[in-house]
PDB file of C-alpha atoms in Angstrom:
ATOM      1  CA  MET A   7     -37.272  41.062  -9.003  1.00 57.00           C
ATOM      2  CA  ALA A   8     -39.511  39.111 -11.347  1.00 62.00           C
ATOM      3  CA  ALA A   9     -38.521  35.724 -12.645  1.00 67.00           C
ATOM      4  CA  ARG A  10     -36.995  34.889 -15.840  1.00 72.00           C
ATOM      5  CA  LEU A  11     -39.200  33.589 -18.552  1.00 76.00           C
ATOM      6  CA  LEU A  12     -36.818  31.617 -20.281  1.00 81.00           C
ATOM      7  CA  PRO A  13     -36.496  27.978 -21.451  1.00 85.00           C
ATOM      8  CA  PRO A  14     -35.804  25.229 -20.034  1.00 85.00           C
ATOM      9  CA  LEU A  15     -32.459  25.336 -19.566  1.00 85.00           C
ATOM     10  CA  ASN A  16     -31.396  21.512 -20.963  1.00 87.00           C
ATOM     11  CA  ALA A  17     -33.478  22.564 -24.203  1.00 89.00           C
ATOM     12  CA  LEU A  18     -31.132  25.877 -24.454  1.00 90.00           C
ATOM     13  CA  ARG A  19     -28.032  24.283 -23.614  1.00 90.00           C
ATOM     14  CA  ALA A  20     -28.572  20.358 -26.430  1.00 89.00           C
ATOM     15  CA  PHE A  21     -29.883  23.426 -29.122  1.00 91.00           C
ATOM     16  CA  GLU A  22     -27.418  25.352 -28.075  1.00 92.00           C
ATOM     17  CA  ALA A  23     -24.489  22.490 -29.592  1.00 88.00           C
ATOM     18  CA  PHE A  24     -26.205  21.519 -32.238  1.00 89.00           C
ATOM     19  CA  GLY A  25     -26.152  24.229 -33.198  1.00 90.00           C
ATOM     20  CA  ARG A  26     -22.023  24.798 -32.571  1.00 90.00           C
ATOM     21  CA  ARG A  27     -21.611  20.970 -33.972  1.00 84.00           C
ATOM     22  CA  GLY A  28     -24.017  21.101 -37.014  1.00 85.00           C
ATOM     23  CA  ARG A  29     -25.439  17.275 -35.956  1.00 84.00           C
ATOM     24  CA  MET A  30     -27.298  15.809 -33.747  1.00 83.00           C
ATOM     25  CA  THR A  31     -25.504  12.661 -32.852  1.00 80.00           C
ATOM     26  CA  LEU A  32     -22.520  14.827 -32.222  1.00 79.00           C
ATOM     27  CA  ALA A  33     -23.921  17.065 -29.977  1.00 82.00           C
ATOM     28  CA  ALA A  34     -25.161  14.463 -28.393  1.00 79.00           C
ATOM     29  CA  ASP A  35     -21.735  12.605 -27.955  1.00 71.00           C
ATOM     30  CA  GLU A  36     -21.034  15.998 -25.819  1.00 76.00           C
ATOM     31  CA  LEU A  37     -23.471  15.468 -23.506  1.00 77.00           C
ATOM     32  CA  CYS A  38     -23.139  12.700 -23.081  1.00 70.00           C
ATOM     33  CA  VAL A  39     -27.476  11.801 -24.253  1.00 76.00           C
ATOM     34  CA  THR A  40     -28.423  10.255 -26.998  1.00 82.00           C
ATOM     35  CA  HIS A  41     -29.159  11.128 -30.435  1.00 78.00           C
ATOM     36  CA  GLY A  42     -32.849  10.819 -29.545  1.00 84.00           C
ATOM     37  CA  ALA A  43     -32.526  13.003 -26.652  1.00 85.00           C
ATOM     38  CA  ILE A  44     -30.924  16.047 -28.280  1.00 88.00           C
ATOM     39  CA  SER A  45     -34.139  16.123 -30.470  1.00 88.00           C
ATOM     40  CA  ARG A  46     -36.907  15.186 -27.940  1.00 89.00           C
ATOM     41  CA  GLN A  47     -35.350  18.494 -26.024  1.00 89.00           C
ATOM     42  CA  ILE A  48     -34.930  20.662 -29.738  1.00 91.00           C
ATOM     43  CA  ARG A  49     -38.611  19.586 -30.484  1.00 89.00           C
ATOM     44  CA  GLN A  50     -39.032  21.013 -26.601  1.00 90.00           C
ATOM     45  CA  LEU A  51     -37.960  23.986 -27.086  1.00 90.00           C
ATOM     46  CA  GLU A  52     -39.617  24.410 -30.247  1.00 89.00           C
ATOM     47  CA  ASP A  53     -43.175  23.982 -28.467  1.00 89.00           C
ATOM     48  CA  HIS A  54     -42.026  26.248 -25.474  1.00 88.00           C
ATOM     49  CA  LEU A  55     -40.965  29.464 -28.432  1.00 88.00           C
ATOM     50  CA  GLY A  56     -43.962  28.972 -31.523  1.00 89.00           C
ATOM     51  CA  VAL A  57     -40.908  29.045 -34.395  1.00 90.00           C
ATOM     52  CA  ALA A  58     -39.246  26.198 -35.652  1.00 92.00           C
ATOM     53  CA  LEU A  59     -35.836  26.953 -35.842  1.00 90.00           C
ATOM     54  CA  THR A  60     -34.969  24.187 -36.878  1.00 91.00           C
ATOM     55  CA  GLU A  61     -35.872  22.202 -40.603  1.00 90.00           C
ATOM     56  CA  GLY A  62     -35.023  19.702 -43.121  1.00 87.00           C
ATOM     57  CA  PRO A  63     -35.060  16.792 -43.994  1.00 84.00           C
ATOM     58  CA  ARG A  64     -34.254  14.560 -40.406  1.00 77.00           C
ATOM     59  CA  ASN A  65     -31.339  13.579 -41.689  1.00 75.00           C
ATOM     60  CA  ARG A  66     -29.628  16.674 -42.732  1.00 81.00           C
ATOM     61  CA  LEU A  67     -31.607  18.704 -40.620  1.00 86.00           C
ATOM     62  CA  ALA A  68     -30.627  22.583 -40.543  1.00 89.00           C
ATOM     63  CA  LEU A  69     -31.605  25.323 -38.829  1.00 91.00           C
ATOM     64  CA  THR A  70     -33.960  28.437 -39.820  1.00 91.00           C
ATOM     65  CA  GLU A  71     -32.517  31.631 -39.852  1.00 92.00           C
ATOM     66  CA  THR A  72     -34.202  32.142 -36.504  1.00 92.00           C
ATOM     67  CA  GLY A  73     -32.349  29.431 -35.573  1.00 90.00           C
ATOM     68  CA  LEU A  74     -29.115  30.745 -36.576  1.00 91.00           C
ATOM     69  CA  ILE A  75     -29.633  33.496 -34.291  1.00 91.00           C
ATOM     70  CA  LEU A  76     -30.884  32.141 -30.980  1.00 91.00           C
ATOM     71  CA  ALA A  77     -27.647  29.438 -31.410  1.00 90.00           C
ATOM     72  CA  GLN A  78     -25.828  32.175 -32.172  1.00 91.00           C
ATOM     73  CA  ALA A  79     -26.808  34.452 -29.597  1.00 91.00           C
ATOM     74  CA  LEU A  80     -26.814  31.284 -26.671  1.00 90.00           C
ATOM     75  CA  THR A  81     -23.130  30.080 -27.713  1.00 88.00           C
ATOM     76  CA  GLN A  82     -21.947  33.791 -27.434  1.00 87.00           C
ATOM     77  CA  ALA A  83     -23.938  33.638 -23.678  1.00 87.00           C
ATOM     78  CA  LEU A  84     -22.188  30.479 -23.118  1.00 82.00           C
ATOM     79  CA  ASP A  85     -18.678  30.827 -23.859  1.00 78.00           C
ATOM     80  CA  GLN A  86     -19.288  34.764 -21.263  1.00 80.00           C
ATOM     81  CA  ILE A  87     -20.488  32.437 -18.700  1.00 80.00           C
ATOM     82  CA  GLU A  88     -17.642  29.598 -18.500  1.00 69.00           C
ATOM     83  CA  ALA A  89     -15.008  31.971 -19.752  1.00 68.00           C
ATOM     84  CA  ALA A  90     -16.677  34.070 -15.725  1.00 70.00           C
ATOM     85  CA  LEU A  91     -15.786  30.005 -13.628  1.00 65.00           C
ATOM     86  CA  PRO A  92     -13.169  29.704 -11.597  1.00 62.00           C
ATOM     87  CA  GLN A  93     -10.615  28.335 -13.765  1.00 54.00           C
ATOM     88  CA  PRO A  94      -8.464  25.169 -12.103  1.00 53.00           C
ATOM     89  CA  ALA A  95      -4.415  25.826 -11.465  1.00 47.00           C
ATOM     90  CA  GLY A  96      -2.058  25.714 -14.289  1.00 49.00           C
ATOM     91  CA  ASP A  97      -0.383  27.332 -16.726  1.00 53.00           C
ATOM     92  CA  GLY A  98      -3.517  27.682 -19.128  1.00 78.00           C
ATOM     93  CA  THR A  99      -1.502  25.624 -21.573  1.00 90.00           C
ATOM     94  CA  LEU A 100      -3.932  23.042 -23.512  1.00 95.00           C
ATOM     95  CA  VAL A 101      -2.129  19.690 -22.910  1.00 95.00           C
ATOM     96  CA  VAL A 102      -2.288  17.351 -26.919  1.00 96.00           C
ATOM     97  CA  SER A 103      -0.944  14.206 -25.747  1.00 95.00           C
ATOM     98  CA  CYS A 104      -0.577  12.661 -29.570  1.00 94.00           C
ATOM     99  CA  LEU A 105       0.945   9.579 -31.651  1.00 90.00           C
ATOM    100  CA  PRO A 106       4.216  10.779 -32.652  1.00 91.00           C
ATOM    101  CA  THR A 107       4.433  10.584 -36.020  1.00 92.00           C
ATOM    102  CA  PHE A 108       0.428  11.401 -36.552  1.00 94.00           C
ATOM    103  CA  ALA A 109       2.070  14.606 -35.143  1.00 95.00           C
ATOM    104  CA  ILE A 110       4.964  15.518 -36.936  1.00 94.00           C
ATOM    105  CA  LYS A 111       3.017  14.968 -40.770  1.00 94.00           C
ATOM    106  CA  TRP A 112       0.004  15.851 -39.591  1.00 96.00           C
ATOM    107  CA  LEU A 113      -0.727  17.556 -36.621  1.00 97.00           C
ATOM    108  CA  ILE A 114       1.993  20.026 -36.425  1.00 96.00           C
ATOM    109  CA  PRO A 115       2.119  21.027 -40.255  1.00 95.00           C
ATOM    110  CA  ARG A 116      -1.375  21.627 -39.977  1.00 96.00           C
ATOM    111  CA  LEU A 117      -1.051  23.728 -36.068  1.00 97.00           C
ATOM    112  CA  PRO A 118      -1.269  27.635 -37.270  1.00 97.00           C
ATOM    113  CA  GLY A 119      -4.106  28.139 -38.923  1.00 96.00           C
ATOM    114  CA  PHE A 120      -5.286  26.962 -35.218  1.00 96.00           C
ATOM    115  CA  VAL A 121      -2.484  28.808 -33.598  1.00 96.00           C
ATOM    116  CA  ALA A 122      -3.869  32.285 -35.617  1.00 96.00           C
ATOM    117  CA  ALA A 123      -8.013  31.789 -34.827  1.00 94.00           C
ATOM    118  CA  HIS A 124      -7.066  30.973 -31.372  1.00 94.00           C
ATOM    119  CA  PRO A 125      -3.437  33.050 -30.331  1.00 93.00           C
ATOM    120  CA  GLU A 126      -5.618  32.788 -26.095  1.00 92.00           C
ATOM    121  CA  ILE A 127      -4.566  28.354 -26.513  1.00 94.00           C
ATOM    122  CA  PRO A 128      -1.004  28.081 -26.273  1.00 95.00           C
ATOM    123  CA  VAL A 129      -0.677  23.398 -26.884  1.00 96.00           C
ATOM    124  CA  ARG A 130       1.112  22.145 -26.304  1.00 95.00           C
ATOM    125  CA  ILE A 131       2.054  19.254 -28.199  1.00 96.00           C
ATOM    126  CA  VAL A 132       3.638  15.492 -25.906  1.00 94.00           C
ATOM    127  CA  GLU A 133       4.370  12.461 -26.900  1.00 90.00           C
ATOM    128  CA  SER A 134       2.591   9.264 -26.739  1.00 84.00           C
ATOM    129  CA  ASN A 135       1.627   6.071 -28.359  1.00 77.00           C
ATOM    130  CA  GLY A 136       0.527   3.871 -25.142  1.00 76.00           C
ATOM    131  CA  PRO A 137      -3.002   4.907 -22.277  1.00 80.00           C
ATOM    132  CA  PHE A 138      -2.657   7.605 -20.769  1.00 81.00           C
ATOM    133  CA  ASP A 139      -5.044   9.537 -17.265  1.00 84.00           C
ATOM    134  CA  PHE A 140      -6.368  12.564 -18.514  1.00 88.00           C
ATOM    135  CA  ARG A 141      -5.827  13.772 -14.633  1.00 84.00           C
ATOM    136  CA  ALA A 142      -2.139  12.053 -13.261  1.00 82.00           C
ATOM    137  CA  ASP A 143      -0.785  12.896 -16.855  1.00 86.00           C
ATOM    138  CA  GLY A 144      -2.055  16.270 -17.220  1.00 89.00           C
ATOM    139  CA  VAL A 145      -3.361  15.441 -20.843  1.00 93.00           C
ATOM    140  CA  ASP A 146      -6.747  18.093 -22.048  1.00 95.00           C
ATOM    141  CA  LEU A 147      -7.135  16.523 -25.536  1.00 96.00           C
ATOM    142  CA  ALA A 148      -5.235  12.466 -26.838  1.00 95.00           C
ATOM    143  CA  ILE A 149      -5.720  11.508 -29.873  1.00 95.00           C
ATOM    144  CA  ARG A 150      -5.287   8.268 -30.666  1.00 92.00           C
ATOM    145  CA  MET A 151      -7.026   5.450 -33.159  1.00 87.00           C
ATOM    146  CA  ARG A 152      -9.551   3.236 -32.539  1.00 85.00           C
ATOM    147  CA  LEU A 153     -12.322   1.094 -34.325  1.00 79.00           C
ATOM    148  CA  PRO A 154     -15.573   2.236 -34.844  1.00 73.00           C
ATOM    149  CA  GLY A 155     -17.329   0.011 -32.729  1.00 72.00           C
ATOM    150  CA  ALA A 156     -15.124  -0.246 -30.001  1.00 72.00           C
ATOM    151  CA  PRO A 157     -16.010   0.118 -26.188  1.00 74.00           C
ATOM    152  CA  PRO A 158     -17.293   3.361 -25.572  1.00 67.00           C
ATOM    153  CA  SER A 159     -13.660   4.640 -22.795  1.00 72.00           C
ATOM    154  CA  PRO A 160     -15.339   4.623 -19.508  1.00 74.00           C
ATOM    155  CA  ASP A 161     -13.272   8.116 -18.528  1.00 83.00           C
ATOM    156  CA  ALA A 162     -13.372  10.189 -21.846  1.00 89.00           C
ATOM    157  CA  ASP A 163     -16.042  11.212 -25.583  1.00 91.00           C
ATOM    158  CA  VAL A 164     -14.887  10.513 -28.621  1.00 91.00           C
ATOM    159  CA  ALA A 165     -15.198  12.407 -31.685  1.00 93.00           C
ATOM    160  CA  PRO A 166     -13.643  10.438 -35.087  1.00 92.00           C
ATOM    161  CA  PHE A 167     -12.387  13.568 -37.185  1.00 94.00           C
ATOM    162  CA  LEU A 168     -10.232  10.913 -39.803  1.00 93.00           C
ATOM    163  CA  LYS A 169     -10.632   7.969 -42.078  1.00 89.00           C
ATOM    164  CA  HIS A 170      -7.875   5.712 -42.858  1.00 86.00           C
ATOM    165  CA  ALA A 171      -6.802   4.439 -45.140  1.00 90.00           C
ATOM    166  CA  VAL A 172      -3.379   2.584 -46.368  1.00 92.00           C
ATOM    167  CA  GLY A 173      -1.213   1.127 -49.140  1.00 92.00           C
ATOM    168  CA  PRO A 174       1.743   1.205 -49.702  1.00 94.00           C
ATOM    169  CA  VAL A 175       4.719   4.002 -50.885  1.00 95.00           C
ATOM    170  CA  ALA A 176       7.662   4.466 -52.063  1.00 96.00           C
ATOM    171  CA  SER A 177      10.617   7.422 -54.058  1.00 96.00           C
ATOM    172  CA  PRO A 178       9.166   8.245 -57.961  1.00 96.00           C
ATOM    173  CA  GLY A 179      11.698   5.885 -58.452  1.00 94.00           C
ATOM    174  CA  LEU A 180      11.019   2.570 -56.955  1.00 94.00           C
ATOM    175  CA  ALA A 181       7.029   3.156 -57.535  1.00 93.00           C
ATOM    176  CA  ALA A 182       8.463   4.093 -61.077  1.00 93.00           C
ATOM    177  CA  GLN A 183       9.787   0.151 -61.058  1.00 91.00           C
ATOM    178  CA  VAL A 184       6.224  -1.460 -59.117  1.00 87.00           C
ATOM    179  CA  HIS A 185       4.163  -3.408 -62.277  1.00 80.00           C
ATOM    180  CA  ASP A 186       2.574  -6.190 -60.609  1.00 77.00           C
ATOM    181  CA  LEU A 187       2.392  -7.891 -57.986  1.00 79.00           C
ATOM    182  CA  GLU A 188       6.192  -9.834 -58.305  1.00 82.00           C
ATOM    183  CA  SER A 189       8.061  -6.249 -58.848  1.00 86.00           C
ATOM    184  CA  LEU A 190       6.307  -5.402 -55.899  1.00 87.00           C
ATOM    185  CA  ALA A 191       8.493  -8.012 -53.672  1.00 88.00           C
ATOM    186  CA  GLY A 192      10.726  -8.176 -54.941  1.00 90.00           C
ATOM    187  CA  LEU A 193      11.519  -4.467 -53.716  1.00 94.00           C
ATOM    188  CA  PRO A 194      12.675  -3.680 -50.438  1.00 96.00           C
ATOM    189  CA  ARG A 195      10.628  -4.060 -47.785  1.00 96.00           C
ATOM    190  CA  LEU A 196      10.193  -1.139 -45.126  1.00 96.00           C
ATOM    191  CA  HIS A 197       9.182  -2.547 -41.400  1.00 95.00           C
ATOM    192  CA  THR A 198       8.670  -0.223 -38.329  1.00 92.00           C
ATOM    193  CA  ARG A 199       8.488  -2.165 -34.354  1.00 89.00           C
ATOM    194  CA  THR A 200       5.985  -0.188 -33.737  1.00 83.00           C
ATOM    195  CA  PHE A 201       3.569  -1.845 -35.624  1.00 85.00           C
ATOM    196  CA  LEU A 202       5.222  -5.346 -37.440  1.00 86.00           C
ATOM    197  CA  GLU A 203       2.149  -6.665 -38.333  1.00 87.00           C
ATOM    198  CA  SER A 204       1.375  -4.235 -41.192  1.00 89.00           C
ATOM    199  CA  TRP A 205       1.841  -5.582 -44.283  1.00 91.00           C
ATOM    200  CA  ALA A 206      -0.028  -8.980 -43.174  1.00 89.00           C
ATOM    201  CA  GLU A 207      -2.803  -6.518 -42.085  1.00 87.00           C
ATOM    202  CA  TRP A 208      -2.797  -5.450 -46.043  1.00 89.00           C
ATOM    203  CA  GLU A 209      -1.707  -8.198 -47.140  1.00 88.00           C
ATOM    204  CA  ALA A 210      -5.972  -9.841 -46.425  1.00 87.00           C
ATOM    205  CA  ALA A 211      -6.946  -6.672 -47.082  1.00 84.00           C
ATOM    206  CA  ALA A 212      -6.415  -5.857 -49.701  1.00 84.00           C
ATOM    207  CA  GLY A 213      -7.195 -10.089 -50.668  1.00 85.00           C
ATOM    208  CA  LEU A 214      -3.706 -10.132 -51.573  1.00 84.00           C
ATOM    209  CA  VAL A 215      -0.599 -12.399 -50.894  1.00 86.00           C
ATOM    210  CA  LEU A 216       3.236 -11.073 -51.718  1.00 88.00           C
ATOM    211  CA  PRO A 217       5.952 -13.837 -52.161  1.00 87.00           C
ATOM    212  CA  PRO A 218       8.709 -13.588 -49.128  1.00 89.00           C
ATOM    213  CA  ALA A 219       9.998  -9.947 -49.756  1.00 89.00           C
ATOM    214  CA  ALA A 220      13.817 -10.362 -50.898  1.00 87.00           C
ATOM    215  CA  VAL A 221      15.377  -7.917 -48.795  1.00 95.00           C
ATOM    216  CA  ASN A 222      13.474  -6.611 -45.667  1.00 95.00           C
ATOM    217  CA  ARG A 223      14.553  -3.353 -43.538  1.00 96.00           C
ATOM    218  CA  GLU A 224      13.474  -2.434 -40.272  1.00 95.00           C
ATOM    219  CA  PHE A 225      13.104   0.800 -38.297  1.00 94.00           C
ATOM    220  CA  ASP A 226      11.884   2.055 -34.398  1.00 90.00           C
ATOM    221  CA  HIS A 227       9.671   4.930 -35.908  1.00 88.00           C
ATOM    222  CA  TYR A 228       7.397   5.050 -38.521  1.00 91.00           C
ATOM    223  CA  PHE A 229       8.122   8.859 -39.016  1.00 91.00           C
ATOM    224  CA  TYR A 230      12.184   6.943 -39.281  1.00 94.00           C
ATOM    225  CA  MET A 231      10.704   4.376 -42.197  1.00 96.00           C
ATOM    226  CA  LEU A 232       9.195   6.442 -43.958  1.00 96.00           C
ATOM    227  CA  GLU A 233      12.940   8.620 -44.553  1.00 96.00           C
ATOM    228  CA  ALA A 234      13.931   5.813 -45.692  1.00 97.00           C
ATOM    229  CA  ALA A 235      11.456   5.562 -48.010  1.00 97.00           C
ATOM    230  CA  ALA A 236      12.092   8.916 -49.545  1.00 96.00           C
ATOM    231  CA  ALA A 237      15.727   8.143 -49.627  1.00 97.00           C
ATOM    232  CA  GLY A 238      15.327   5.299 -52.081  1.00 96.00           C
ATOM    233  CA  LEU A 239      15.375   2.098 -49.018  1.00 97.00           C
ATOM    234  CA  GLY A 240      12.776   0.804 -49.740  1.00 96.00           C
ATOM    235  CA  VAL A 241       8.502   0.295 -50.054  1.00 96.00           C
ATOM    236  CA  ALA A 242       6.964   0.949 -47.045  1.00 96.00           C
ATOM    237  CA  LEU A 243       3.093   0.191 -46.304  1.00 94.00           C
ATOM    238  CA  SER A 244       1.841   3.936 -43.595  1.00 93.00           C
ATOM    239  CA  PRO A 245      -1.701   5.389 -43.169  1.00 92.00           C
ATOM    240  CA  PHE A 246      -2.269   7.528 -45.490  1.00 94.00           C
ATOM    241  CA  ALA A 247      -2.238  10.743 -42.471  1.00 93.00           C
ATOM    242  CA  PHE A 248       1.202   9.887 -42.237  1.00 94.00           C
ATOM    243  CA  VAL A 249       1.648  10.571 -46.202  1.00 95.00           C
ATOM    244  CA  GLU A 250      -0.249  12.964 -47.558  1.00 94.00           C
ATOM    245  CA  ASN A 251       1.786  16.307 -47.606  1.00 93.00           C
ATOM    246  CA  ASP A 252       5.088  13.522 -49.246  1.00 95.00           C
ATOM    247  CA  LEU A 253       2.767  12.475 -51.634  1.00 95.00           C
ATOM    248  CA  ALA A 254       1.484  15.496 -52.475  1.00 94.00           C
ATOM    249  CA  ALA A 255       5.307  17.453 -52.628  1.00 94.00           C
ATOM    250  CA  GLY A 256       6.533  13.990 -54.893  1.00 95.00           C
ATOM    251  CA  ARG A 257       8.943  12.859 -52.289  1.00 96.00           C
ATOM    252  CA  LEU A 258       6.368   9.695 -52.202  1.00 96.00           C
ATOM    253  CA  VAL A 259       4.586   7.790 -53.780  1.00 95.00           C
ATOM    254  CA  ALA A 260       1.454   5.867 -53.994  1.00 93.00           C
ATOM    255  CA  PRO A 261       2.294   3.013 -56.946  1.00 90.00           C
ATOM    256  CA  LEU A 262      -1.738   1.420 -55.979  1.00 88.00           C
ATOM    257  CA  GLY A 263      -3.371   3.641 -54.909  1.00 88.00           C
ATOM    258  CA  LEU A 264      -4.202   3.440 -50.704  1.00 91.00           C
ATOM    259  CA  ILE A 265      -6.842   2.008 -49.605  1.00 90.00           C
ATOM    260  CA  PRO A 266      -9.794   2.481 -46.895  1.00 87.00           C
ATOM    261  CA  GLY A 267      -9.111   1.095 -43.668  1.00 81.00           C
ATOM    262  CA  GLN A 268     -11.456  -0.445 -40.515  1.00 78.00           C
ATOM    263  CA  ALA A 269      -9.794   2.725 -37.733  1.00 85.00           C
ATOM    264  CA  GLU A 270     -10.093   6.026 -37.020  1.00 90.00           C
ATOM    265  CA  VAL A 271      -8.168   8.710 -35.913  1.00 93.00           C
ATOM    266  CA  CYS A 272     -10.294  10.315 -32.462  1.00 94.00           C
ATOM    267  CA  ALA A 273      -9.890  12.936 -30.389  1.00 95.00           C
ATOM    268  CA  LEU A 274     -10.397  11.894 -26.834  1.00 94.00           C
ATOM    269  CA  THR A 275     -11.356  14.926 -23.808  1.00 94.00           C
ATOM    270  CA  PRO A 276     -12.629  13.635 -20.383  1.00 92.00           C
ATOM    271  CA  ARG A 277     -15.993  12.729 -20.048  1.00 88.00           C
ATOM    272  CA  GLY A 278     -18.487  16.059 -19.763  1.00 84.00           C
ATOM    273  CA  ARG A 279     -15.809  17.924 -18.422  1.00 86.00           C
ATOM    274  CA  ALA A 280     -13.351  18.813 -21.238  1.00 91.00           C
ATOM    275  CA  SER A 281     -12.972  22.482 -21.158  1.00 91.00           C
ATOM    276  CA  ARG A 282     -13.123  25.502 -22.934  1.00 91.00           C
ATOM    277  CA  ALA A 283      -9.750  25.604 -24.415  1.00 94.00           C
ATOM    278  CA  ALA A 284     -10.072  21.182 -25.532  1.00 95.00           C
ATOM    279  CA  ARG A 285     -13.781  22.112 -27.241  1.00 94.00           C
ATOM    280  CA  ARG A 286     -12.044  24.180 -29.641  1.00 95.00           C
ATOM    281  CA  PHE A 287      -9.204  21.888 -30.839  1.00 97.00           C
ATOM    282  CA  ARG A 288     -11.891  18.755 -31.227  1.00 96.00           C
ATOM    283  CA  ASP A 289     -13.678  21.172 -32.846  1.00 95.00           C
ATOM    284  CA  TRP A 290     -10.155  21.925 -34.878  1.00 96.00           C
ATOM    285  CA  LEU A 291      -9.873  18.560 -35.427  1.00 97.00           C
ATOM    286  CA  VAL A 292     -13.120  18.359 -37.014  1.00 95.00           C
ATOM    287  CA  ALA A 293     -13.040  20.845 -39.014  1.00 95.00           C
ATOM    288  CA  GLN A 294      -9.615  19.579 -40.180  1.00 96.00           C
ATOM    289  CA  GLY A 295     -10.497  16.383 -40.615  1.00 94.00           C
ATOM    290  CA  ALA A 296     -13.109  16.795 -43.232  1.00 93.00           C
ATOM    291  CA  ALA A 297     -11.052  19.330 -45.227  1.00 93.00           C
ATOM    292  CA  THR A 298      -8.273  16.880 -45.634  1.00 92.00           C
ATOM    293  CA  PRO A 299      -8.676  15.363 -49.490  1.00 89.00           C
ATOM    294  CA  ALA A 300      -9.348  11.963 -49.897  1.00 87.00           C
ATOM    295  CA  PRO A 301      -5.900   9.738 -50.172  1.00 87.00           C
ATOM    296  CA  PRO A 302      -5.628   8.372 -53.997  1.00 83.00           C
ATOM    297  CA  GLY A 303      -7.194   5.605 -55.376  1.00 73.00           C
ATOM    298  CA  SER A 304      -6.879   2.059 -55.212  1.00 59.00           C
ATOM    299  CA  GLN A 305      -4.980   1.074 -58.522  1.00 55.00           C
ATOM    300  CA  GLN A 306      -5.796  -2.309 -60.190  1.00 48.00           C
ATOM    301  CA  MET A 307      -2.346  -4.600 -60.867  1.00 45.00           C
ATOM    302  CA  VAL A 308      -2.037  -7.736 -62.983  1.00 41.00           C
ATOM    303  CA  GLU A 309      -0.688 -11.141 -60.633  1.00 46.00           C
ATOM    304  CA  PRO A 310       1.296 -12.855 -63.001  1.00 43.00           C
ATOM    305  CA  GLY A 311       0.175 -15.635 -64.277  1.00 42.00           C
ATOM    306  CA  ALA A 312      -3.931 -14.584 -63.437  1.00 40.00           C
ATOM    307  CA  ALA A 313      -5.957 -13.793 -66.675  1.00 34.00           C
ATOM    308  CA  LYS A 314      -7.512 -10.344 -64.590  1.00 36.00           C
ATOM    309  CA  PRO A 315      -6.083  -7.892 -62.674  1.00 38.00           C
ATOM    310  CA  LEU A 316      -6.708  -7.455 -58.993  1.00 39.00           C
ATOM    311  CA  THR A 317      -8.531  -4.641 -57.726  1.00 42.00           C
ATOM    312  CA  LEU A 318      -7.435  -3.258 -53.859  1.00 42.00           C
ATOM    313  CA  SER A 319     -10.265  -1.463 -53.502  1.00 35.00           C
ATOM    314  CA  ARG A 320     -11.169  -3.371 -50.729  1.00 31.00           C
ATOM    315  CA  PRO A 321     -11.950  -1.971 -47.178  1.00 31.00           C
ATOM    316  CA  ALA A 322      -9.621  -3.699 -44.328  1.00 29.00           C
ATOM    317  CA  LEU A 323     -11.720  -6.341 -41.925  1.00 23.00           C
TER     318      LEU A 323
END
């Protein structure tokens, strides 16, 4: 039997990852190589085949019609190979470790979309804020907040999928009372024990100094604090992901808008050995993050005695 006349398999794998993920950097992250390595592999594949598979400027490469046909065929072929491989013991459930309030407020409301698209992948969400071990804890994918430029995880591939933005939120009745810093400071201020420094960090990021609150109320969890804010017990400070639906429904109002933060919400999978189900869930998270609407913009607020309004639009440090 004649030998198969196939291009280098590493080049095919690199091109398939680029075609599926749509960006060189995402393909490089998935395969744990550099952006340049992916580019070289694709160029090698084009030279081998004698056809152009990509087109456009280097920072916005897109697939040609020939490239799209090949990428789709490669994805189908690799999926078939993966499906034929022996599977590890277990019931096949995808276990996702997630920040509890993020799961309640952002992830679970969107989860029916994933279930409809992938009915063959049962998903179990487990609550966790802290460190985890993929193998010991039986976790397939974890959702965590990370700062860009943080040291790479030795055992995880990291895929950012949602930007962070934060600001004060309150019930419509209380929000209507916020006209300047003095009126904001005069309202009860809500805190969560899981992040007691949140107000101080927001003030520093916004370039503001609030007078001490006359009343402070503290809660064990973010979701308790946000329900208290909706009930009119005070003003809470919250990431946009936690209040997106409540803002859209009018249960909460962001009277000052939200300012961009530096942290990102990321999907973490075992380095180089994520299951097919975990990769599908990670790609779905990336798509959902891209489709998430932008947070309400920051507002101008007049500080008592100030000649000019303060604009809350500086990124968090």
